Amino acid sequence: MFGRKKNETPDPTGFEGRLVGWRRHIHAHPELSYEERETTEYIEGELRSMGLKPERFEVGTGLWCDVAAADGATSTDVVALRADIDALAMSEESGESFSSEVEGVSHSCGHDGHTAMLLGAAEMLVADPPPRPVRLIFQPAEETMPGGAKDCVEEGVVKGVDRILALHCDPHRPVGEVGVTGGAITSSNAKIGITVHSDGGHTARPHETQDTVFTLAQIVTGVTGVIDRRIDPRSGTVLTWASIKAGGSAPNVIPDSGEIWGTLRSADRDVWATVEPLVRETVERIGALYGARTEVEYIQGVPPVVNDDECADLAAKAVQSVLGTDGVGTADQSSGGEDFAWYTEEIPGVYLRLGVWDGESEETDLHHPGFVLDERALAHGARIFDAFARLDRPA
């Protein structure tokens, strides 16, 4: 079906060769969120060589540009296509010959692939101008909270845009299949830090002070229980604690402070928007029961990505035009967060899951040091971007 073996270098003068070249260059030179300066310069150079005029985002990294509609085109609606360009703060263990040259930084989430696919789509759109204007968004800082998409939206990148498409590498889905679904496709993600303060004291006399560790333990279980009982379980809301720290090594000393950190995720947008006061109230009341003072740091993350049904239908048609009927698969909602949600808060959009697993090798997850994508998927993503931009909305 694909004509060549996984990650076999294609003819560099051909379309697939250029896609692979872009991807491997970016892969070998990863940059963290808001630090993607060389990546931005590289993308800008490639776009200018195509005759496009990219503009940098005010945050300093990332860029966007417009592809004009074909002469005589009558469609006035504008389509945006988005790729993220940042890497992760983790080492790579993929064994690829073009592995990261930057210690402790790697493209272990596939953003290098997304970027190459959008560059490929740009080339296709320039060579064969689309029936409507198309905006290309090379977005920085997806891996941060609340995400670089929020900055891009605030700068006005989707003003005048009618719909938007993004895709993400799916290492558990075979090359040649793309997950398409309407409705919620990701979850929200808030980070919660709680600090408990007490006078400290001797473990023999906890009644004379506020027992910091015990209070922390009550908050860990208490807040989780309240969320479980006060929030509709059908919302897919999950509170998970990741760390708890208090005191030193002495077993007979009640420390005067301690903290816990965790995440609160929900598949429901209304829960994302309204649950913070419940968390704060519960922490305050539990701390008061034991005479402890509490502080809550609630860092609101992204809302869920909710795919527009009409956009999902168009995306399915785009996938089918590239990969045939068998290429259109379903996609379950993920409990992970994705800042593409800031775009879909403003305009209709759709977020796809692009298969990048070769179907034979051991599967590796995203954000794993051994993450590998089958580069034959790059052309699929580029052509899906291009096809989506050319489709008319139903009358």
mmCIF file of C-alpha atoms in Angstrom:
data_model
loop_
_atom_site.group_PDB
_atom_site.id
_atom_site.type_symbol
_atom_site.label_atom_id
_atom_site.label_comp_id
_atom_site.label_asym_id
_atom_site.label_seq_id
_atom_site.Cartn_x
_atom_site.Cartn_y
_atom_site.Cartn_z
ATOM 1 C CA MET A 1 0.000 0.000 0.000
ATOM 2 C CA PHE A 2 2.768 2.428 0.862
ATOM 3 C CA GLY A 3 5.435 1.573 -1.689
ATOM 4 C CA ARG A 4 8.424 1.618 0.642
ATOM 5 C CA LYS A 5 9.544 0.298 4.016
ATOM 6 C CA LYS A 6 9.068 2.147 7.271
ATOM 7 C CA ASN A 7 11.467 5.106 7.629
ATOM 8 C CA GLU A 8 13.326 4.138 4.467
ATOM 9 C CA THR A 9 14.655 7.413 3.025
ATOM 10 C CA PRO A 10 12.683 8.270 -0.133
ATOM 11 C CA ASP A 11 13.970 10.233 -3.121
ATOM 12 C CA PRO A 12 14.864 13.626 -1.593
ATOM 13 C CA THR A 13 13.785 15.428 -4.750
ATOM 14 C CA GLY A 14 10.244 14.071 -4.548
ATOM 15 C CA PHE A 15 7.345 15.205 -2.378
ATOM 16 C CA GLU A 16 7.753 12.411 0.186
ATOM 17 C CA GLY A 17 11.480 13.076 0.304
ATOM 18 C CA ARG A 18 10.917 16.719 1.147
ATOM 19 C CA LEU A 19 8.436 15.773 3.884
ATOM 20 C CA VAL A 20 10.945 13.375 5.410
ATOM 21 C CA GLY A 21 13.743 15.929 5.100
ATOM 22 C CA TRP A 22 11.724 18.596 6.906
ATOM 23 C CA ARG A 23 10.686 16.190 9.619
ATOM 24 C CA ARG A 24 14.175 14.816 10.238
ATOM 25 C CA HIS A 25 15.778 18.261 10.394
ATOM 26 C CA ILE A 26 13.253 19.448 12.970
ATOM 27 C CA HIS A 27 13.486 16.155 14.832
ATOM 28 C CA ALA A 28 17.259 16.423 15.207
ATOM 29 C CA HIS A 29 17.030 20.029 16.446
ATOM 30 C CA PRO A 30 14.174 20.103 18.994
ATOM 31 C CA GLU A 31 13.338 23.180 21.039
ATOM 32 C CA LEU A 32 11.166 23.602 24.111
ATOM 33 C CA SER A 33 8.002 25.672 24.366
ATOM 34 C CA TYR A 34 8.512 29.386 23.640
ATOM 35 C CA GLU A 35 12.129 28.608 22.752
ATOM 36 C CA GLU A 36 11.455 27.407 19.189
ATOM 37 C CA ARG A 37 13.543 30.162 17.590
ATOM 38 C CA GLU A 38 15.600 28.067 15.168
ATOM 39 C CA THR A 39 12.557 25.972 14.339
ATOM 40 C CA THR A 40 10.588 29.118 13.548
ATOM 41 C CA GLU A 41 13.391 30.459 11.349
ATOM 42 C CA TYR A 42 13.609 27.140 9.525
ATOM 43 C CA ILE A 43 9.853 27.034 8.846
ATOM 44 C CA GLU A 44 9.874 30.666 7.765
ATOM 45 C CA GLY A 45 12.656 30.004 5.292
ATOM 46 C CA GLU A 46 10.826 27.055 3.763
ATOM 47 C CA LEU A 47 7.587 29.021 3.449
ATOM 48 C CA ARG A 48 9.322 31.998 1.853
ATOM 49 C CA SER A 49 10.966 29.663 -0.644
ATOM 50 C CA MET A 50 7.425 28.676 -1.674
ATOM 51 C CA GLY A 51 6.564 32.322 -2.277
ATOM 52 C CA LEU A 52 4.559 32.783 0.931
ATOM 53 C CA LYS A 53 4.837 35.669 3.392
ATOM 54 C CA PRO A 54 4.786 34.322 6.965
ATOM 55 C CA GLU A 55 4.345 36.524 10.003
ATOM 56 C CA ARG A 56 5.804 35.831 13.447
ATOM 57 C CA PHE A 57 3.632 35.687 16.526
ATOM 58 C CA GLU A 58 4.207 38.440 19.066
ATOM 59 C CA VAL A 59 5.250 35.872 21.693
ATOM 60 C CA GLY A 60 8.469 35.524 19.697
ATOM 61 C CA THR A 61 8.181 32.034 18.256
ATOM 62 C CA GLY A 62 5.792 30.359 15.861
ATOM 63 C CA LEU A 63 4.265 31.957 12.797
ATOM 64 C CA TRP A 64 1.316 32.009 10.452
ATOM 65 C CA CYS A 65 0.688 32.829 6.829
ATOM 66 C CA ASP A 66 -2.116 32.918 4.297
ATOM 67 C CA VAL A 67 -2.375 31.078 1.009
ATOM 68 C CA ALA A 68 -4.497 33.060 -1.430
ATOM 69 C CA ALA A 69 -7.416 31.484 -3.207
ATOM 70 C CA ALA A 70 -7.143 30.596 -6.869
ATOM 71 C CA ASP A 71 -7.848 33.318 -9.411
ATOM 72 C CA GLY A 72 -11.563 33.486 -10.034
ATOM 73 C CA ALA A 73 -12.446 31.559 -6.863
ATOM 74 C CA THR A 74 -15.872 32.437 -5.504
ATOM 75 C CA SER A 75 -15.671 30.840 -2.046
ATOM 76 C CA THR A 76 -15.206 33.480 0.633
ATOM 77 C CA ASP A 77 -15.032 31.232 3.701
ATOM 78 C CA VAL A 78 -11.565 30.854 5.241
ATOM 79 C CA VAL A 79 -10.059 27.562 6.445
ATOM 80 C CA ALA A 80 -7.199 27.335 8.956
ATOM 81 C CA LEU A 81 -4.791 24.415 9.310
ATOM 82 C CA ARG A 82 -2.726 24.119 12.467
ATOM 83 C CA ALA A 83 0.483 22.338 13.474
ATOM 84 C CA ASP A 84 2.384 22.586 16.777
ATOM 85 C CA ILE A 85 6.174 22.994 16.689
ATOM 86 C CA ASP A 86 7.564 22.538 20.230
ATOM 87 C CA ALA A 87 9.359 19.553 21.756
ATOM 88 C CA LEU A 88 9.424 17.884 25.173
ATOM 89 C CA ALA A 89 11.911 18.106 28.027
ATOM 90 C CA MET A 90 12.910 14.447 27.845
ATOM 91 C CA SER A 91 15.708 12.384 26.362
ATOM 92 C CA GLU A 92 15.221 10.282 23.245
ATOM 93 C CA GLU A 93 15.828 6.544 23.037
ATOM 94 C CA SER A 94 14.329 5.813 19.616
ATOM 95 C CA GLY A 95 17.575 4.657 18.045
ATOM 96 C CA GLU A 96 16.855 6.640 14.868
ATOM 97 C CA SER A 97 19.866 7.878 12.892
ATOM 98 C CA PHE A 98 18.431 11.396 13.042
ATOM 99 C CA SER A 99 17.755 11.382 16.796
ATOM 100 C CA SER A 100 17.781 14.560 18.852
ATOM 101 C CA GLU A 101 21.089 16.373 19.002
ATOM 102 C CA VAL A 102 19.948 18.350 22.048
ATOM 103 C CA GLU A 103 20.497 16.667 25.397
ATOM 104 C CA GLY A 104 17.303 16.258 27.406
ATOM 105 C CA VAL A 105 15.013 17.569 24.643
ATOM 106 C CA SER A 106 13.184 15.504 22.030
ATOM 107 C CA HIS A 107 10.230 15.380 19.662
ATOM 108 C CA SER A 108 8.694 12.419 21.477
ATOM 109 C CA CYS A 109 5.157 13.573 20.730
ATOM 110 C CA GLY A 110 5.323 13.888 16.957
ATOM 111 C CA HIS A 111 5.159 17.654 16.602
ATOM 112 C CA ASP A 112 8.027 17.477 14.119
ATOM 113 C CA GLY A 113 5.782 15.294 11.983
ATOM 114 C CA HIS A 114 2.843 17.682 12.306
ATOM 115 C CA THR A 115 5.050 20.560 11.177
ATOM 116 C CA ALA A 116 6.398 18.655 8.179
ATOM 117 C CA MET A 117 2.854 17.699 7.157
ATOM 118 C CA LEU A 118 1.699 21.310 7.232
ATOM 119 C CA LEU A 119 4.742 22.397 5.215
ATOM 120 C CA GLY A 120 3.770 19.713 2.716
ATOM 121 C CA ALA A 121 0.220 21.028 2.606
ATOM 122 C CA ALA A 122 1.577 24.534 2.036
ATOM 123 C CA GLU A 123 3.539 23.296 -0.954
ATOM 124 C CA MET A 124 0.468 21.583 -2.388
ATOM 125 C CA LEU A 125 -1.744 24.620 -1.883
ATOM 126 C CA VAL A 126 0.770 26.930 -3.533
ATOM 127 C CA ALA A 127 1.227 24.598 -6.504
ATOM 128 C CA ASP A 128 -2.529 24.210 -6.957
ATOM 129 C CA PRO A 129 -4.238 27.241 -5.357
ATOM 130 C CA PRO A 130 -7.301 26.353 -3.287
ATOM 131 C CA PRO A 131 -10.890 27.486 -3.937
ATOM 132 C CA ARG A 132 -10.815 29.625 -0.781
ATOM 133 C CA PRO A 133 -8.228 31.448 1.357
ATOM 134 C CA VAL A 134 -6.282 29.137 3.701
ATOM 135 C CA ARG A 135 -4.445 30.177 6.852
ATOM 136 C CA LEU A 136 -1.490 28.074 7.987
ATOM 137 C CA ILE A 137 -0.723 28.208 11.719
ATOM 138 C CA PHE A 138 2.609 26.920 13.029
ATOM 139 C CA GLN A 139 1.892 27.253 16.721
ATOM 140 C CA PRO A 140 4.431 27.374 19.557
ATOM 141 C CA ALA A 141 4.189 25.955 23.052
ATOM 142 C CA GLU A 142 1.481 23.307 22.898
ATOM 143 C CA GLU A 143 3.235 21.397 25.684
ATOM 144 C CA THR A 144 2.718 24.150 28.260
ATOM 145 C CA MET A 145 -0.298 25.129 30.349
ATOM 146 C CA PRO A 146 -2.568 26.793 29.311
ATOM 147 C CA GLY A 147 -0.810 26.439 25.958
ATOM 148 C CA GLY A 148 0.509 28.607 23.167
ATOM 149 C CA ALA A 149 -2.774 28.369 21.273
ATOM 150 C CA LYS A 150 -4.252 30.777 23.801
ATOM 151 C CA ASP A 151 -1.625 33.378 22.894
ATOM 152 C CA CYS A 152 -2.256 32.846 19.193
ATOM 153 C CA VAL A 153 -6.006 33.270 19.596
ATOM 154 C CA GLU A 154 -5.506 36.411 21.677
ATOM 155 C CA GLU A 155 -3.320 37.803 18.889
ATOM 156 C CA GLY A 156 -6.269 37.334 16.529
ATOM 157 C CA VAL A 157 -5.015 34.480 14.366
ATOM 158 C CA VAL A 158 -8.497 33.006 13.911
ATOM 159 C CA LYS A 159 -10.374 36.259 13.330
ATOM 160 C CA GLY A 160 -12.232 35.910 10.067
ATOM 161 C CA VAL A 161 -11.595 32.154 9.951
ATOM 162 C CA ASP A 162 -14.622 29.903 9.483
ATOM 163 C CA ARG A 163 -13.230 26.504 10.500
ATOM 164 C CA ILE A 164 -9.965 24.884 11.542
ATOM 165 C CA LEU A 165 -8.324 21.456 11.348
ATOM 166 C CA ALA A 166 -5.494 19.886 13.332
ATOM 167 C CA LEU A 167 -4.250 16.336 13.549
ATOM 168 C CA HIS A 168 -2.093 14.429 15.998
ATOM 169 C CA CYS A 169 0.090 11.395 15.592
ATOM 170 C CA ASP A 170 -1.505 8.270 17.086
ATOM 171 C CA PRO A 171 1.123 5.581 17.775
ATOM 172 C CA HIS A 172 -1.565 3.000 18.586
ATOM 173 C CA ARG A 173 -3.294 3.347 15.218
ATOM 174 C CA PRO A 174 -1.814 1.841 12.032
ATOM 175 C CA VAL A 175 -0.589 3.957 9.163
ATOM 176 C CA GLY A 176 -3.422 4.343 6.700
ATOM 177 C CA GLU A 177 -6.138 4.903 9.316
ATOM 178 C CA VAL A 178 -7.320 8.183 10.809
ATOM 179 C CA GLY A 179 -9.629 8.577 13.797
ATOM 180 C CA VAL A 180 -12.487 10.974 13.129
ATOM 181 C CA THR A 181 -15.310 11.773 15.528
ATOM 182 C CA GLY A 182 -17.732 14.554 16.357
ATOM 183 C CA GLY A 183 -18.105 15.857 19.906
ATOM 184 C CA ALA A 184 -15.557 15.877 22.724
ATOM 185 C CA ILE A 185 -12.220 14.307 21.765
ATOM 186 C CA THR A 186 -9.932 15.390 24.665
ATOM 187 C CA SER A 187 -10.376 16.386 28.299
ATOM 188 C CA SER A 188 -9.651 19.473 30.322
ATOM 189 C CA ASN A 189 -6.578 19.585 32.517
ATOM 190 C CA ALA A 190 -6.084 21.762 35.598
ATOM 191 C CA LYS A 191 -3.049 21.593 37.900
ATOM 192 C CA ILE A 192 -3.723 21.839 41.629
ATOM 193 C CA GLY A 193 -1.233 22.579 44.391
ATOM 194 C CA ILE A 194 -2.310 22.654 48.045
ATOM 195 C CA THR A 195 -0.114 23.806 50.918
ATOM 196 C CA VAL A 196 -0.930 23.129 54.557
ATOM 197 C CA HIS A 197 0.581 25.315 57.269
ATOM 198 C CA SER A 198 0.677 24.527 60.993
ATOM 199 C CA ASP A 199 2.654 25.483 64.086
ATOM 200 C CA GLY A 200 4.513 22.182 64.008
ATOM 201 C CA GLY A 201 5.395 20.251 67.094
ATOM 202 C CA HIS A 202 6.133 16.883 68.715
ATOM 203 C CA THR A 203 4.433 13.744 67.444
ATOM 204 C CA ALA A 204 3.706 12.783 71.038
ATOM 205 C CA ARG A 205 1.384 15.779 71.398
ATOM 206 C CA PRO A 206 -0.509 16.293 68.093
ATOM 207 C CA HIS A 207 -3.424 17.795 70.037
ATOM 208 C CA GLU A 208 -1.241 20.765 70.932
ATOM 209 C CA THR A 209 -0.619 21.722 67.313
ATOM 210 C CA GLN A 210 -2.119 21.139 63.885
ATOM 211 C CA ASP A 211 -1.134 17.779 62.465
ATOM 212 C CA THR A 212 0.199 18.710 59.039
ATOM 213 C CA VAL A 213 0.659 15.241 57.576
ATOM 214 C CA PHE A 214 -2.690 13.986 58.838
ATOM 215 C CA THR A 215 -4.417 17.057 57.401
ATOM 216 C CA LEU A 216 -2.739 16.523 54.060
ATOM 217 C CA ALA A 217 -3.935 12.917 54.069
ATOM 218 C CA GLN A 218 -7.493 14.028 54.802
ATOM 219 C CA ILE A 219 -7.347 16.509 51.932
ATOM 220 C CA VAL A 220 -6.039 13.839 49.538
ATOM 221 C CA THR A 221 -8.951 11.537 50.253
ATOM 222 C CA GLY A 222 -11.535 14.183 51.143
ATOM 223 C CA VAL A 223 -11.309 16.348 48.050
ATOM 224 C CA THR A 224 -11.260 13.262 45.847
ATOM 225 C CA GLY A 225 -14.387 11.960 47.595
ATOM 226 C CA VAL A 226 -16.225 15.259 47.242
ATOM 227 C CA ILE A 227 -15.415 15.394 43.519
ATOM 228 C CA ASP A 228 -16.681 11.825 43.145
ATOM 229 C CA ARG A 229 -19.951 12.640 44.918
ATOM 230 C CA ARG A 230 -20.639 16.213 43.836
ATOM 231 C CA ILE A 231 -19.777 15.920 40.134
ATOM 232 C CA ASP A 232 -21.823 13.847 37.684
ATOM 233 C CA PRO A 233 -19.750 10.692 37.044
ATOM 234 C CA ARG A 234 -20.861 10.760 33.410
ATOM 235 C CA SER A 235 -18.698 13.866 32.977
ATOM 236 C CA GLY A 236 -15.524 11.793 33.123
ATOM 237 C CA THR A 237 -14.049 13.971 35.875
ATOM 238 C CA VAL A 238 -10.940 12.546 37.525
ATOM 239 C CA LEU A 239 -8.782 14.008 40.315
ATOM 240 C CA THR A 240 -5.403 12.318 40.705
ATOM 241 C CA TRP A 241 -2.689 13.276 43.175
ATOM 242 C CA ALA A 242 0.871 12.968 41.937
ATOM 243 C CA SER A 243 3.055 14.062 44.865
ATOM 244 C CA ILE A 244 2.944 14.705 48.596
ATOM 245 C CA LYS A 245 5.788 16.300 50.554
ATOM 246 C CA ALA A 246 6.126 17.230 54.223
ATOM 247 C CA GLY A 247 8.828 17.449 56.858
ATOM 248 C CA GLY A 248 12.284 16.003 57.004
ATOM 249 C CA SER A 249 13.684 12.682 58.222
ATOM 250 C CA ALA A 250 12.843 12.923 61.931
ATOM 251 C CA PRO A 251 9.969 10.539 62.770
ATOM 252 C CA ASN A 252 8.994 12.441 65.920
ATOM 253 C CA VAL A 253 8.517 15.917 64.462
ATOM 254 C CA ILE A 254 5.254 17.258 63.089
ATOM 255 C CA PRO A 255 6.372 19.575 60.250
ATOM 256 C CA ASP A 256 5.066 23.109 60.032
ATOM 257 C CA SER A 257 4.168 22.794 56.342
ATOM 258 C CA GLY A 258 3.556 20.318 53.555
ATOM 259 C CA GLU A 259 2.145 20.241 50.054
ATOM 260 C CA ILE A 260 0.405 18.061 47.537
ATOM 261 C CA TRP A 261 0.131 18.374 43.755
ATOM 262 C CA GLY A 262 -2.144 16.743 41.261
ATOM 263 C CA THR A 263 -4.339 17.195 38.212
ATOM 264 C CA LEU A 264 -8.076 17.519 37.746
ATOM 265 C CA ARG A 265 -9.356 16.417 34.347
ATOM 266 C CA SER A 266 -12.845 16.404 32.911
ATOM 267 C CA ALA A 267 -14.473 15.440 29.638
ATOM 268 C CA ASP A 268 -17.189 18.026 30.287
ATOM 269 C CA ARG A 269 -16.655 21.681 29.420
ATOM 270 C CA ASP A 270 -19.113 22.937 32.063
ATOM 271 C CA VAL A 271 -17.247 21.063 34.793
ATOM 272 C CA TRP A 272 -13.965 22.552 33.562
ATOM 273 C CA ALA A 273 -15.470 26.035 33.850
ATOM 274 C CA THR A 274 -17.143 25.673 37.270
ATOM 275 C CA VAL A 275 -15.318 23.131 39.477
ATOM 276 C CA GLU A 276 -12.579 25.378 40.902
ATOM 277 C CA PRO A 277 -14.754 26.965 43.676
ATOM 278 C CA LEU A 278 -15.760 23.486 44.876
ATOM 279 C CA VAL A 279 -12.124 22.454 45.206
ATOM 280 C CA ARG A 280 -11.208 25.606 47.130
ATOM 281 C CA GLU A 281 -14.194 25.356 49.465
ATOM 282 C CA THR A 282 -13.504 21.696 50.248
ATOM 283 C CA VAL A 283 -9.819 22.276 51.010
ATOM 284 C CA GLU A 284 -10.621 25.217 53.291
ATOM 285 C CA ARG A 285 -13.246 23.266 55.228
ATOM 286 C CA ILE A 286 -11.053 20.191 55.715
ATOM 287 C CA GLY A 287 -8.138 22.323 56.885
ATOM 288 C CA ALA A 288 -10.400 24.153 59.332
ATOM 289 C CA LEU A 289 -11.497 20.855 60.909
ATOM 290 C CA TYR A 290 -7.924 20.285 62.082
ATOM 291 C CA GLY A 291 -7.028 23.904 62.761
ATOM 292 C CA ALA A 292 -4.596 24.063 59.844
ATOM 293 C CA ARG A 293 -4.144 26.924 57.415
ATOM 294 C CA THR A 294 -4.398 26.069 53.726
ATOM 295 C CA GLU A 295 -3.471 27.643 50.422
ATOM 296 C CA VAL A 296 -4.721 26.479 47.041
ATOM 297 C CA GLU A 297 -2.946 27.106 43.748
ATOM 298 C CA TYR A 298 -5.419 26.215 41.015
ATOM 299 C CA ILE A 299 -3.856 26.567 37.576
ATOM 300 C CA GLN A 300 -6.684 26.390 35.076
ATOM 301 C CA GLY A 301 -5.733 24.351 32.039
ATOM 302 C CA VAL A 302 -7.288 23.920 28.646
ATOM 303 C CA PRO A 303 -10.966 23.086 28.146
ATOM 304 C CA PRO A 304 -11.871 19.871 26.305
ATOM 305 C CA VAL A 305 -11.543 19.899 22.529
ATOM 306 C CA VAL A 306 -15.064 19.519 21.153
ATOM 307 C CA ASN A 307 -15.117 18.588 17.483
ATOM 308 C CA ASP A 308 -17.782 20.322 15.445
ATOM 309 C CA ASP A 309 -20.015 17.695 13.792
ATOM 310 C CA GLU A 310 -20.039 19.425 10.412
ATOM 311 C CA CYS A 311 -16.252 19.800 10.465
ATOM 312 C CA ALA A 312 -15.912 16.144 11.435
ATOM 313 C CA ASP A 313 -18.036 15.159 8.429
ATOM 314 C CA LEU A 314 -15.827 17.261 6.148
ATOM 315 C CA ALA A 315 -12.712 15.736 7.697
ATOM 316 C CA ALA A 316 -14.052 12.229 7.122
ATOM 317 C CA LYS A 317 -14.546 13.111 3.445
ATOM 318 C CA ALA A 318 -11.005 14.483 3.280
ATOM 319 C CA VAL A 319 -9.586 11.305 4.833
ATOM 320 C CA GLN A 320 -11.640 9.150 2.491
ATOM 321 C CA SER A 321 -10.373 11.057 -0.532
ATOM 322 C CA VAL A 322 -6.795 10.308 0.533
ATOM 323 C CA LEU A 323 -7.015 6.841 2.082
ATOM 324 C CA GLY A 324 -10.317 5.423 0.900
ATOM 325 C CA THR A 325 -13.276 4.309 2.992
ATOM 326 C CA ASP A 326 -11.163 1.962 5.111
ATOM 327 C CA GLY A 327 -8.995 4.883 6.166
ATOM 328 C CA VAL A 328 -11.756 6.488 8.223
ATOM 329 C CA GLY A 329 -11.752 5.132 11.759
ATOM 330 C CA THR A 330 -13.356 6.194 15.009
ATOM 331 C CA ALA A 331 -11.631 7.929 17.893
ATOM 332 C CA ASP A 332 -12.371 7.622 21.602
ATOM 333 C CA GLN A 333 -12.197 10.627 23.860
ATOM 334 C CA SER A 334 -8.802 10.957 25.521
ATOM 335 C CA SER A 335 -8.280 11.999 29.140
ATOM 336 C CA GLY A 336 -5.288 14.037 27.987
ATOM 337 C CA GLY A 337 -5.438 17.768 27.372
ATOM 338 C CA GLU A 338 -4.759 19.632 24.106
ATOM 339 C CA ASP A 339 -4.593 23.385 23.657
ATOM 340 C CA PHE A 340 -6.286 23.136 20.254
ATOM 341 C CA ALA A 341 -9.353 23.655 22.450
ATOM 342 C CA TRP A 342 -8.649 27.397 22.517
ATOM 343 C CA TYR A 343 -9.329 27.499 18.769
ATOM 344 C CA THR A 344 -12.527 25.460 19.023
ATOM 345 C CA GLU A 345 -13.732 27.782 21.778
ATOM 346 C CA GLU A 346 -13.739 30.511 19.113
ATOM 347 C CA ILE A 347 -14.621 28.802 15.826
ATOM 348 C CA PRO A 348 -15.812 25.366 14.614
ATOM 349 C CA GLY A 349 -12.987 22.888 14.269
ATOM 350 C CA VAL A 350 -11.962 19.256 14.186
ATOM 351 C CA TYR A 351 -9.012 17.389 15.687
ATOM 352 C CA LEU A 352 -7.978 14.099 14.071
ATOM 353 C CA ARG A 353 -5.878 11.147 15.203
ATOM 354 C CA LEU A 354 -3.467 10.104 12.451
ATOM 355 C CA GLY A 355 -2.156 6.556 12.530
ATOM 356 C CA VAL A 356 1.664 6.418 12.630
ATOM 357 C CA TRP A 357 2.218 2.839 13.853
ATOM 358 C CA ASP A 358 3.783 0.513 11.281
ATOM 359 C CA GLY A 359 1.571 -2.349 12.428
ATOM 360 C CA GLU A 360 4.510 -4.616 13.219
ATOM 361 C CA SER A 361 6.874 -2.995 15.712
ATOM 362 C CA GLU A 362 6.187 -2.798 19.425
ATOM 363 C CA GLU A 363 3.818 0.076 20.116
ATOM 364 C CA THR A 364 5.285 3.035 22.030
ATOM 365 C CA ASP A 365 3.144 5.728 23.553
ATOM 366 C CA LEU A 366 3.368 9.465 23.123
ATOM 367 C CA HIS A 367 5.738 11.176 25.569
ATOM 368 C CA HIS A 368 7.815 7.999 25.674
ATOM 369 C CA PRO A 369 11.600 8.156 25.054
ATOM 370 C CA GLY A 370 11.276 5.364 22.500
ATOM 371 C CA PHE A 371 8.468 6.979 20.507
ATOM 372 C CA VAL A 372 8.778 6.292 16.782
ATOM 373 C CA LEU A 373 6.497 7.319 13.944
ATOM 374 C CA ASP A 374 6.282 5.637 10.565
ATOM 375 C CA GLU A 375 7.245 8.384 8.128
ATOM 376 C CA ARG A 376 4.943 6.992 5.447
ATOM 377 C CA ALA A 377 2.184 8.732 7.417
ATOM 378 C CA LEU A 378 3.628 12.174 6.652
ATOM 379 C CA ALA A 379 2.240 12.260 3.125
ATOM 380 C CA HIS A 380 -1.149 11.158 4.403
ATOM 381 C CA GLY A 381 -1.312 14.032 6.860
ATOM 382 C CA ALA A 382 -0.202 16.599 4.287
ATOM 383 C CA ARG A 383 -2.775 15.415 1.769
ATOM 384 C CA ILE A 384 -5.555 15.371 4.379
ATOM 385 C CA PHE A 385 -4.729 18.977 5.301
ATOM 386 C CA ASP A 386 -4.857 19.909 1.630
ATOM 387 C CA ALA A 387 -8.082 18.000 0.935
ATOM 388 C CA PHE A 388 -9.900 19.534 3.920
ATOM 389 C CA ALA A 389 -9.046 23.040 2.696
ATOM 390 C CA ARG A 390 -10.657 22.321 -0.669
ATOM 391 C CA LEU A 391 -13.979 20.934 0.589
ATOM 392 C CA ASP A 392 -17.139 23.021 0.552
ATOM 393 C CA ARG A 393 -19.468 23.095 3.525
ATOM 394 C CA PRO A 394 -22.878 21.538 2.958
ATOM 395 C CA ALA A 395 -25.315 24.013 1.426
#
